[in-house]
Amino acid sequence: MSEDEWEVPTSITVYPRFIKGHRSLNGDYYLPSLVGRIYKEVLLAFQEDALILAGLGLRGTVEAVCNDLNISGRNLEARISKLATAGYISRKDAERLHGIRFMGNDAAHEIKKPKSAQLSVALRIVEHLLSSVYILEKEVQGNIETLITEFSGFVDLIKEKVKHLSSGDELPIIGLLGRDIRRVKESLPNLEPELISKIDGGEISFLTKGKVDKYENSRHDLQHYVVV
């Protein structure tokens, strides 16, 4: 190269920047709008090395999940504990989420910059929360038979079974559900009284109360229901 020539220095910057060692959360389209938006902004903060903002955002994501699930409480500490008692997460998961709370508080009140390693673990904890509460819940529907503990799911199951019966058929819950009785067996003492109450109140129109009698080889008399 002559003295009249020069080499233009080059550099390459890739946008958007990637998070080292991070794998995208499959099924993030199942997330509620606000929860998903905050989560994506957390990822952007990670990509731009804005670690204080990332720490605040992770805490905010947990807050958004609590809001979406209508988990109330005087502070985030109480709300995380209620996530566990309500059955959305395990006790161990709650312990980990309290770690997110501590980190977010430090970032907010002490302007303390978290370490990259801390944030990487914290991101995995929050993504586990999002996956278990929203994504897996959607993906198992229609693919895996799970236990039913909520009344709305109980009614939906009965509705599906009634479609294959004839008007006037009279059966107890075990007869209506067949092998799917195993999905509600533990919760039936709470679910059936509510079903009866809804029928009596006219809120359920596809069944009426029938006789109270034994069914097949049952030892006790069972409430029967008539398909309308």
PDB file of C-alpha atoms in Angstrom:
ATOM      1  CA  MET A   1       0.000   0.000   0.000  1.00  0.00           C
ATOM      2  CA  SER A   2       1.470   3.382  -1.030  1.00  0.00           C
ATOM      3  CA  GLU A   3       1.677   6.398   1.215  1.00  0.00           C
ATOM      4  CA  ASP A   4      -1.149   7.980  -0.803  1.00  0.00           C
ATOM      5  CA  GLU A   5      -3.469   5.096   0.040  1.00  0.00           C
ATOM      6  CA  TRP A   6      -5.064   4.247   3.313  1.00  0.00           C
ATOM      7  CA  GLU A   7      -7.174   1.490   4.749  1.00  0.00           C
ATOM      8  CA  VAL A   8     -10.570   2.471   6.074  1.00  0.00           C
ATOM      9  CA  PRO A   9     -11.090   0.868   9.489  1.00  0.00           C
ATOM     10  CA  THR A  10     -14.185  -1.306   9.647  1.00  0.00           C
ATOM     11  CA  SER A  11     -16.242  -2.583  12.503  1.00  0.00           C
ATOM     12  CA  ILE A  12     -19.323  -4.756  12.581  1.00  0.00           C
ATOM     13  CA  THR A  13     -22.177  -4.283  15.016  1.00  0.00           C
ATOM     14  CA  VAL A  14     -25.125  -6.654  14.910  1.00  0.00           C
ATOM     15  CA  TYR A  15     -28.600  -5.361  15.785  1.00  0.00           C
ATOM     16  CA  PRO A  16     -30.559  -6.294  17.686  1.00  0.00           C
ATOM     17  CA  ARG A  17     -27.874  -7.473  20.049  1.00  0.00           C
ATOM     18  CA  PHE A  18     -28.302 -10.986  21.393  1.00  0.00           C
ATOM     19  CA  ILE A  19     -28.281 -12.198  24.983  1.00  0.00           C
ATOM     20  CA  LYS A  20     -25.432 -14.634  25.429  1.00  0.00           C
ATOM     21  CA  GLY A  21     -26.615 -18.122  26.342  1.00  0.00           C
ATOM     22  CA  HIS A  22     -30.300 -17.152  26.161  1.00  0.00           C
ATOM     23  CA  ARG A  23     -32.902 -19.165  24.293  1.00  0.00           C
ATOM     24  CA  SER A  24     -36.123 -17.513  23.190  1.00  0.00           C
ATOM     25  CA  LEU A  25     -39.209 -18.369  25.205  1.00  0.00           C
ATOM     26  CA  ASN A  26     -41.346 -20.640  23.027  1.00  0.00           C
ATOM     27  CA  GLY A  27     -45.020 -19.706  23.073  1.00  0.00           C
ATOM     28  CA  ASP A  28     -44.630 -16.083  24.186  1.00  0.00           C
ATOM     29  CA  TYR A  29     -47.656 -15.291  21.986  1.00  0.00           C
ATOM     30  CA  TYR A  30     -49.775 -16.884  24.734  1.00  0.00           C
ATOM     31  CA  LEU A  31     -48.762 -14.167  27.195  1.00  0.00           C
ATOM     32  CA  PRO A  32     -51.318 -11.461  28.091  1.00  0.00           C
ATOM     33  CA  SER A  33     -50.627  -8.238  26.203  1.00  0.00           C
ATOM     34  CA  LEU A  34     -49.173  -6.184  29.074  1.00  0.00           C
ATOM     35  CA  VAL A  35     -47.174  -9.074  30.528  1.00  0.00           C
ATOM     36  CA  GLY A  36     -45.714  -9.849  27.110  1.00  0.00           C
ATOM     37  CA  ARG A  37     -44.853  -6.217  26.448  1.00  0.00           C
ATOM     38  CA  ILE A  38     -42.981  -5.802  29.737  1.00  0.00           C
ATOM     39  CA  TYR A  39     -41.151  -9.091  29.168  1.00  0.00           C
ATOM     40  CA  LYS A  40     -40.004  -7.980  25.700  1.00  0.00           C
ATOM     41  CA  GLU A  41     -38.792  -4.658  27.107  1.00  0.00           C
ATOM     42  CA  VAL A  42     -36.793  -6.596  29.704  1.00  0.00           C
ATOM     43  CA  LEU A  43     -35.095  -8.481  26.871  1.00  0.00           C
ATOM     44  CA  LEU A  44     -34.297  -5.200  25.127  1.00  0.00           C
ATOM     45  CA  ALA A  45     -32.733  -3.880  28.342  1.00  0.00           C
ATOM     46  CA  PHE A  46     -30.592  -7.023  28.509  1.00  0.00           C
ATOM     47  CA  GLN A  47     -29.538  -6.615  24.879  1.00  0.00           C
ATOM     48  CA  GLU A  48     -28.479  -3.005  25.467  1.00  0.00           C
ATOM     49  CA  ASP A  49     -26.637  -3.904  28.690  1.00  0.00           C
ATOM     50  CA  ALA A  50     -29.035  -1.689  30.682  1.00  0.00           C
ATOM     51  CA  LEU A  51     -28.787  -3.958  33.701  1.00  0.00           C
ATOM     52  CA  ILE A  52     -30.499  -1.698  36.252  1.00  0.00           C
ATOM     53  CA  LEU A  53     -33.491  -1.336  33.929  1.00  0.00           C
ATOM     54  CA  ALA A  54     -33.469  -5.091  33.336  1.00  0.00           C
ATOM     55  CA  GLY A  55     -33.614  -5.718  37.097  1.00  0.00           C
ATOM     56  CA  LEU A  56     -36.513  -3.291  37.465  1.00  0.00           C
ATOM     57  CA  GLY A  57     -38.251  -4.866  34.492  1.00  0.00           C
ATOM     58  CA  LEU A  58     -38.028  -8.383  35.891  1.00  0.00           C
ATOM     59  CA  ARG A  59     -39.666  -7.203  39.093  1.00  0.00           C
ATOM     60  CA  GLY A  60     -42.270  -5.385  37.003  1.00  0.00           C
ATOM     61  CA  THR A  61     -42.993  -8.570  35.072  1.00  0.00           C
ATOM     62  CA  VAL A  62     -43.795 -10.387  38.316  1.00  0.00           C
ATOM     63  CA  GLU A  63     -46.065  -7.480  39.328  1.00  0.00           C
ATOM     64  CA  ALA A  64     -47.829  -7.650  35.957  1.00  0.00           C
ATOM     65  CA  VAL A  65     -48.469 -11.383  36.352  1.00  0.00           C
ATOM     66  CA  CYS A  66     -49.999 -10.764  39.798  1.00  0.00           C
ATOM     67  CA  ASN A  67     -52.217  -8.031  38.345  1.00  0.00           C
ATOM     68  CA  ASP A  68     -53.342 -10.251  35.478  1.00  0.00           C
ATOM     69  CA  LEU A  69     -54.245 -13.077  37.871  1.00  0.00           C
ATOM     70  CA  ASN A  70     -56.005 -10.657  40.258  1.00  0.00           C
ATOM     71  CA  ILE A  71     -53.597 -11.526  43.066  1.00  0.00           C
ATOM     72  CA  SER A  72     -53.962  -8.718  45.581  1.00  0.00           C
ATOM     73  CA  GLY A  73     -51.821  -7.792  48.559  1.00  0.00           C
ATOM     74  CA  ARG A  74     -50.351  -4.844  50.408  1.00  0.00           C
ATOM     75  CA  ASN A  75     -47.003  -5.334  48.648  1.00  0.00           C
ATOM     76  CA  LEU A  76     -45.216  -7.635  46.229  1.00  0.00           C
ATOM     77  CA  GLU A  77     -43.970  -9.828  49.065  1.00  0.00           C
ATOM     78  CA  ALA A  78     -47.540 -10.703  50.030  1.00  0.00           C
ATOM     79  CA  ARG A  79     -48.620 -11.131  46.428  1.00  0.00           C
ATOM     80  CA  ILE A  80     -45.835 -13.592  45.617  1.00  0.00           C
ATOM     81  CA  SER A  81     -46.819 -15.658  48.652  1.00  0.00           C
ATOM     82  CA  LYS A  82     -50.432 -15.618  47.452  1.00  0.00           C
ATOM     83  CA  LEU A  83     -49.350 -16.915  44.036  1.00  0.00           C
ATOM     84  CA  ALA A  84     -48.192 -20.036  45.858  1.00  0.00           C
ATOM     85  CA  THR A  85     -51.214 -20.402  48.150  1.00  0.00           C
ATOM     86  CA  ALA A  86     -53.523 -19.970  45.136  1.00  0.00           C
ATOM     87  CA  GLY A  87     -51.744 -22.864  43.428  1.00  0.00           C
ATOM     88  CA  TYR A  88     -50.215 -20.978  40.501  1.00  0.00           C
ATOM     89  CA  ILE A  89     -46.640 -21.724  41.600  1.00  0.00           C
ATOM     90  CA  SER A  90     -44.873 -23.966  44.096  1.00  0.00           C
ATOM     91  CA  ARG A  91     -43.391 -22.831  47.405  1.00  0.00           C
ATOM     92  CA  LYS A  92     -39.929 -23.250  45.923  1.00  0.00           C
ATOM     93  CA  ASP A  93     -40.902 -21.053  42.972  1.00  0.00           C
ATOM     94  CA  ALA A  94     -42.136 -18.409  45.420  1.00  0.00           C
ATOM     95  CA  GLU A  95     -38.797 -18.441  47.229  1.00  0.00           C
ATOM     96  CA  ARG A  96     -37.019 -17.784  43.934  1.00  0.00           C
ATOM     97  CA  LEU A  97     -39.417 -14.971  43.010  1.00  0.00           C
ATOM     98  CA  HIS A  98     -38.673 -13.267  46.314  1.00  0.00           C
ATOM     99  CA  GLY A  99     -35.085 -13.143  45.061  1.00  0.00           C
ATOM    100  CA  ILE A 100     -36.340 -11.213  42.017  1.00  0.00           C
ATOM    101  CA  ARG A 101     -38.152  -8.874  44.388  1.00  0.00           C
ATOM    102  CA  PHE A 102     -34.985  -8.235  46.406  1.00  0.00           C
ATOM    103  CA  MET A 103     -32.994  -7.531  43.263  1.00  0.00           C
ATOM    104  CA  GLY A 104     -35.657  -5.200  41.877  1.00  0.00           C
ATOM    105  CA  ASN A 105     -35.849  -3.319  45.160  1.00  0.00           C
ATOM    106  CA  ASP A 106     -32.078  -2.858  45.174  1.00  0.00           C
ATOM    107  CA  ALA A 107     -32.168  -1.558  41.614  1.00  0.00           C
ATOM    108  CA  ALA A 108     -35.024   0.857  42.385  1.00  0.00           C
ATOM    109  CA  HIS A 109     -34.111   2.200  45.823  1.00  0.00           C
ATOM    110  CA  GLU A 110     -30.333   1.941  45.904  1.00  0.00           C
ATOM    111  CA  ILE A 111     -29.689   2.268  42.155  1.00  0.00           C
ATOM    112  CA  LYS A 112     -27.660  -0.889  42.558  1.00  0.00           C
ATOM    113  CA  LYS A 113     -26.523  -2.470  39.308  1.00  0.00           C
ATOM    114  CA  PRO A 114     -27.073  -6.235  39.324  1.00  0.00           C
ATOM    115  CA  LYS A 115     -24.367  -8.524  38.035  1.00  0.00           C
ATOM    116  CA  SER A 116     -24.891 -10.114  34.635  1.00  0.00           C
ATOM    117  CA  ALA A 117     -24.803 -13.606  36.161  1.00  0.00           C
ATOM    118  CA  GLN A 118     -27.505 -12.625  38.682  1.00  0.00           C
ATOM    119  CA  LEU A 119     -29.721 -11.254  35.943  1.00  0.00           C
ATOM    120  CA  SER A 120     -29.278 -14.318  33.752  1.00  0.00           C
ATOM    121  CA  VAL A 121     -30.540 -16.557  36.546  1.00  0.00           C
ATOM    122  CA  ALA A 122     -33.314 -14.077  37.376  1.00  0.00           C
ATOM    123  CA  LEU A 123     -34.457 -14.059  33.743  1.00  0.00           C
ATOM    124  CA  ARG A 124     -34.698 -17.847  33.753  1.00  0.00           C
ATOM    125  CA  ILE A 125     -36.785 -17.708  36.948  1.00  0.00           C
ATOM    126  CA  VAL A 126     -39.207 -15.196  35.438  1.00  0.00           C
ATOM    127  CA  GLU A 127     -39.426 -17.165  32.185  1.00  0.00           C
ATOM    128  CA  HIS A 128     -40.228 -20.291  34.201  1.00  0.00           C
ATOM    129  CA  LEU A 129     -43.065 -18.332  35.844  1.00  0.00           C
ATOM    130  CA  LEU A 130     -44.429 -17.185  32.479  1.00  0.00           C
ATOM    131  CA  SER A 131     -44.144 -20.659  31.009  1.00  0.00           C
ATOM    132  CA  SER A 132     -45.863 -22.462  33.877  1.00  0.00           C
ATOM    133  CA  VAL A 133     -48.665 -19.915  34.391  1.00  0.00           C
ATOM    134  CA  TYR A 134     -49.517 -19.129  30.771  1.00  0.00           C
ATOM    135  CA  ILE A 135     -47.731 -21.148  28.105  1.00  0.00           C
ATOM    136  CA  LEU A 136     -47.945 -24.709  29.430  1.00  0.00           C
ATOM    137  CA  GLU A 137     -51.510 -24.031  30.564  1.00  0.00           C
ATOM    138  CA  LYS A 138     -52.471 -23.316  26.948  1.00  0.00           C
ATOM    139  CA  GLU A 139     -50.417 -26.085  25.388  1.00  0.00           C
ATOM    140  CA  VAL A 140     -51.834 -28.879  27.540  1.00  0.00           C
ATOM    141  CA  GLN A 141     -55.413 -27.997  26.603  1.00  0.00           C
ATOM    142  CA  GLY A 142     -56.683 -30.653  24.233  1.00  0.00           C
ATOM    143  CA  ASN A 143     -53.411 -32.568  24.441  1.00  0.00           C
ATOM    144  CA  ILE A 144     -53.097 -33.822  28.023  1.00  0.00           C
ATOM    145  CA  GLU A 145     -55.883 -34.663  30.453  1.00  0.00           C
ATOM    146  CA  THR A 146     -55.253 -32.743  33.659  1.00  0.00           C
ATOM    147  CA  LEU A 147     -57.052 -32.511  36.980  1.00  0.00           C
ATOM    148  CA  ILE A 148     -59.971 -30.096  37.051  1.00  0.00           C
ATOM    149  CA  THR A 149     -60.349 -28.074  40.228  1.00  0.00           C
ATOM    150  CA  GLU A 150     -62.222 -24.984  39.017  1.00  0.00           C
ATOM    151  CA  PHE A 151     -65.975 -24.923  38.529  1.00  0.00           C
ATOM    152  CA  SER A 152     -65.806 -23.429  35.027  1.00  0.00           C
ATOM    153  CA  GLY A 153     -63.675 -26.344  33.826  1.00  0.00           C
ATOM    154  CA  PHE A 154     -66.036 -28.802  35.528  1.00  0.00           C
ATOM    155  CA  VAL A 155     -69.044 -27.350  33.714  1.00  0.00           C
ATOM    156  CA  ASP A 156     -67.215 -27.319  30.380  1.00  0.00           C
ATOM    157  CA  LEU A 157     -66.384 -31.011  30.806  1.00  0.00           C
ATOM    158  CA  ILE A 158     -70.008 -31.901  31.581  1.00  0.00           C
ATOM    159  CA  LYS A 159     -71.209 -29.874  28.575  1.00  0.00           C
ATOM    160  CA  GLU A 160     -68.880 -31.821  26.320  1.00  0.00           C
ATOM    161  CA  LYS A 161     -70.149 -35.149  27.697  1.00  0.00           C
ATOM    162  CA  VAL A 162     -73.814 -34.142  27.419  1.00  0.00           C
ATOM    163  CA  LYS A 163     -73.377 -33.598  23.665  1.00  0.00           C
ATOM    164  CA  HIS A 164     -73.140 -37.378  23.286  1.00  0.00           C
ATOM    165  CA  LEU A 165     -76.256 -38.108  25.367  1.00  0.00           C
ATOM    166  CA  SER A 166     -79.955 -37.909  24.567  1.00  0.00           C
ATOM    167  CA  SER A 167     -82.543 -35.607  26.065  1.00  0.00           C
ATOM    168  CA  GLY A 168     -84.136 -37.332  29.040  1.00  0.00           C
ATOM    169  CA  ASP A 169     -81.097 -39.433  29.953  1.00  0.00           C
ATOM    170  CA  GLU A 170     -80.757 -39.512  33.740  1.00  0.00           C
ATOM    171  CA  LEU A 171     -77.360 -40.160  35.288  1.00  0.00           C
ATOM    172  CA  PRO A 172     -75.262 -39.187  38.300  1.00  0.00           C
ATOM    173  CA  ILE A 173     -71.987 -37.322  37.817  1.00  0.00           C
ATOM    174  CA  ILE A 174     -70.024 -40.575  37.561  1.00  0.00           C
ATOM    175  CA  GLY A 175     -72.350 -41.704  34.782  1.00  0.00           C
ATOM    176  CA  LEU A 176     -72.151 -38.384  32.961  1.00  0.00           C
ATOM    177  CA  LEU A 177     -68.373 -38.226  33.048  1.00  0.00           C
ATOM    178  CA  GLY A 178     -67.432 -41.892  32.676  1.00  0.00           C
ATOM    179  CA  ARG A 179     -63.660 -42.413  32.879  1.00  0.00           C
ATOM    180  CA  ASP A 180     -63.160 -38.644  33.124  1.00  0.00           C
ATOM    181  CA  ILE A 181     -64.493 -38.802  36.684  1.00  0.00           C
ATOM    182  CA  ARG A 182     -60.833 -39.299  37.635  1.00  0.00           C
ATOM    183  CA  ARG A 183     -60.156 -35.707  36.585  1.00  0.00           C
ATOM    184  CA  VAL A 184     -62.550 -34.262  39.180  1.00  0.00           C
ATOM    185  CA  LYS A 185     -62.570 -36.979  41.845  1.00  0.00           C
ATOM    186  CA  GLU A 186     -60.613 -34.998  44.447  1.00  0.00           C
ATOM    187  CA  SER A 187     -62.571 -31.776  43.899  1.00  0.00           C
ATOM    188  CA  LEU A 188     -66.055 -33.275  43.458  1.00  0.00           C
ATOM    189  CA  PRO A 189     -67.161 -32.638  47.074  1.00  0.00           C
ATOM    190  CA  ASN A 190     -66.799 -28.912  46.347  1.00  0.00           C
ATOM    191  CA  LEU A 191     -67.814 -28.864  42.692  1.00  0.00           C
ATOM    192  CA  GLU A 192     -71.075 -30.836  42.831  1.00  0.00           C
ATOM    193  CA  PRO A 193     -72.793 -28.670  45.488  1.00  0.00           C
ATOM    194  CA  GLU A 194     -72.038 -25.626  43.340  1.00  0.00           C
ATOM    195  CA  LEU A 195     -73.487 -27.407  40.307  1.00  0.00           C
ATOM    196  CA  ILE A 196     -76.694 -28.138  42.222  1.00  0.00           C
ATOM    197  CA  SER A 197     -76.879 -24.529  43.382  1.00  0.00           C
ATOM    198  CA  LYS A 198     -76.488 -23.250  39.811  1.00  0.00           C
ATOM    199  CA  ILE A 199     -79.189 -25.637  38.561  1.00  0.00           C
ATOM    200  CA  ASP A 200     -81.566 -24.545  41.325  1.00  0.00           C
ATOM    201  CA  GLY A 201     -80.850 -20.911  40.506  1.00  0.00           C
ATOM    202  CA  GLY A 202     -81.570 -21.386  36.816  1.00  0.00           C
ATOM    203  CA  GLU A 203     -78.003 -20.598  35.788  1.00  0.00           C
ATOM    204  CA  ILE A 204     -77.487 -24.002  34.166  1.00  0.00           C
ATOM    205  CA  SER A 205     -80.046 -24.952  31.544  1.00  0.00           C
ATOM    206  CA  PHE A 206     -78.687 -28.151  29.989  1.00  0.00           C
ATOM    207  CA  LEU A 207     -79.349 -30.249  33.130  1.00  0.00           C
ATOM    208  CA  THR A 208     -82.083 -30.548  35.729  1.00  0.00           C
ATOM    209  CA  LYS A 209     -81.993 -32.406  39.015  1.00  0.00           C
ATOM    210  CA  GLY A 210     -83.352 -35.915  38.886  1.00  0.00           C
ATOM    211  CA  LYS A 211     -83.801 -38.707  41.412  1.00  0.00           C
ATOM    212  CA  VAL A 212     -81.509 -39.587  44.275  1.00  0.00           C
ATOM    213  CA  ASP A 213     -80.792 -43.281  43.926  1.00  0.00           C
ATOM    214  CA  LYS A 214     -78.062 -45.885  43.657  1.00  0.00           C
ATOM    215  CA  TYR A 215     -76.155 -46.190  40.394  1.00  0.00           C
ATOM    216  CA  GLU A 216     -74.852 -49.534  39.200  1.00  0.00           C
ATOM    217  CA  ASN A 217     -72.946 -50.958  42.200  1.00  0.00           C
ATOM    218  CA  SER A 218     -72.704 -47.773  44.270  1.00  0.00           C
ATOM    219  CA  ARG A 219     -72.971 -48.217  48.033  1.00  0.00           C
ATOM    220  CA  HIS A 220     -74.674 -44.860  48.518  1.00  0.00           C
ATOM    221  CA  ASP A 221     -77.528 -43.029  46.882  1.00  0.00           C
ATOM    222  CA  LEU A 222     -76.313 -40.524  44.303  1.00  0.00           C
ATOM    223  CA  GLN A 223     -77.881 -37.370  42.934  1.00  0.00           C
ATOM    224  CA  HIS A 224     -78.921 -37.958  39.334  1.00  0.00           C
ATOM    225  CA  TYR A 225     -79.226 -35.308  36.622  1.00  0.00           C
ATOM    226  CA  VAL A 226     -81.572 -35.242  33.644  1.00  0.00           C
ATOM    227  CA  VAL A 227     -80.253 -34.103  30.278  1.00  0.00           C
ATOM    228  CA  VAL A 228     -82.498 -31.377  28.881  1.00  0.00           C
TER     229      VAL A 228
END
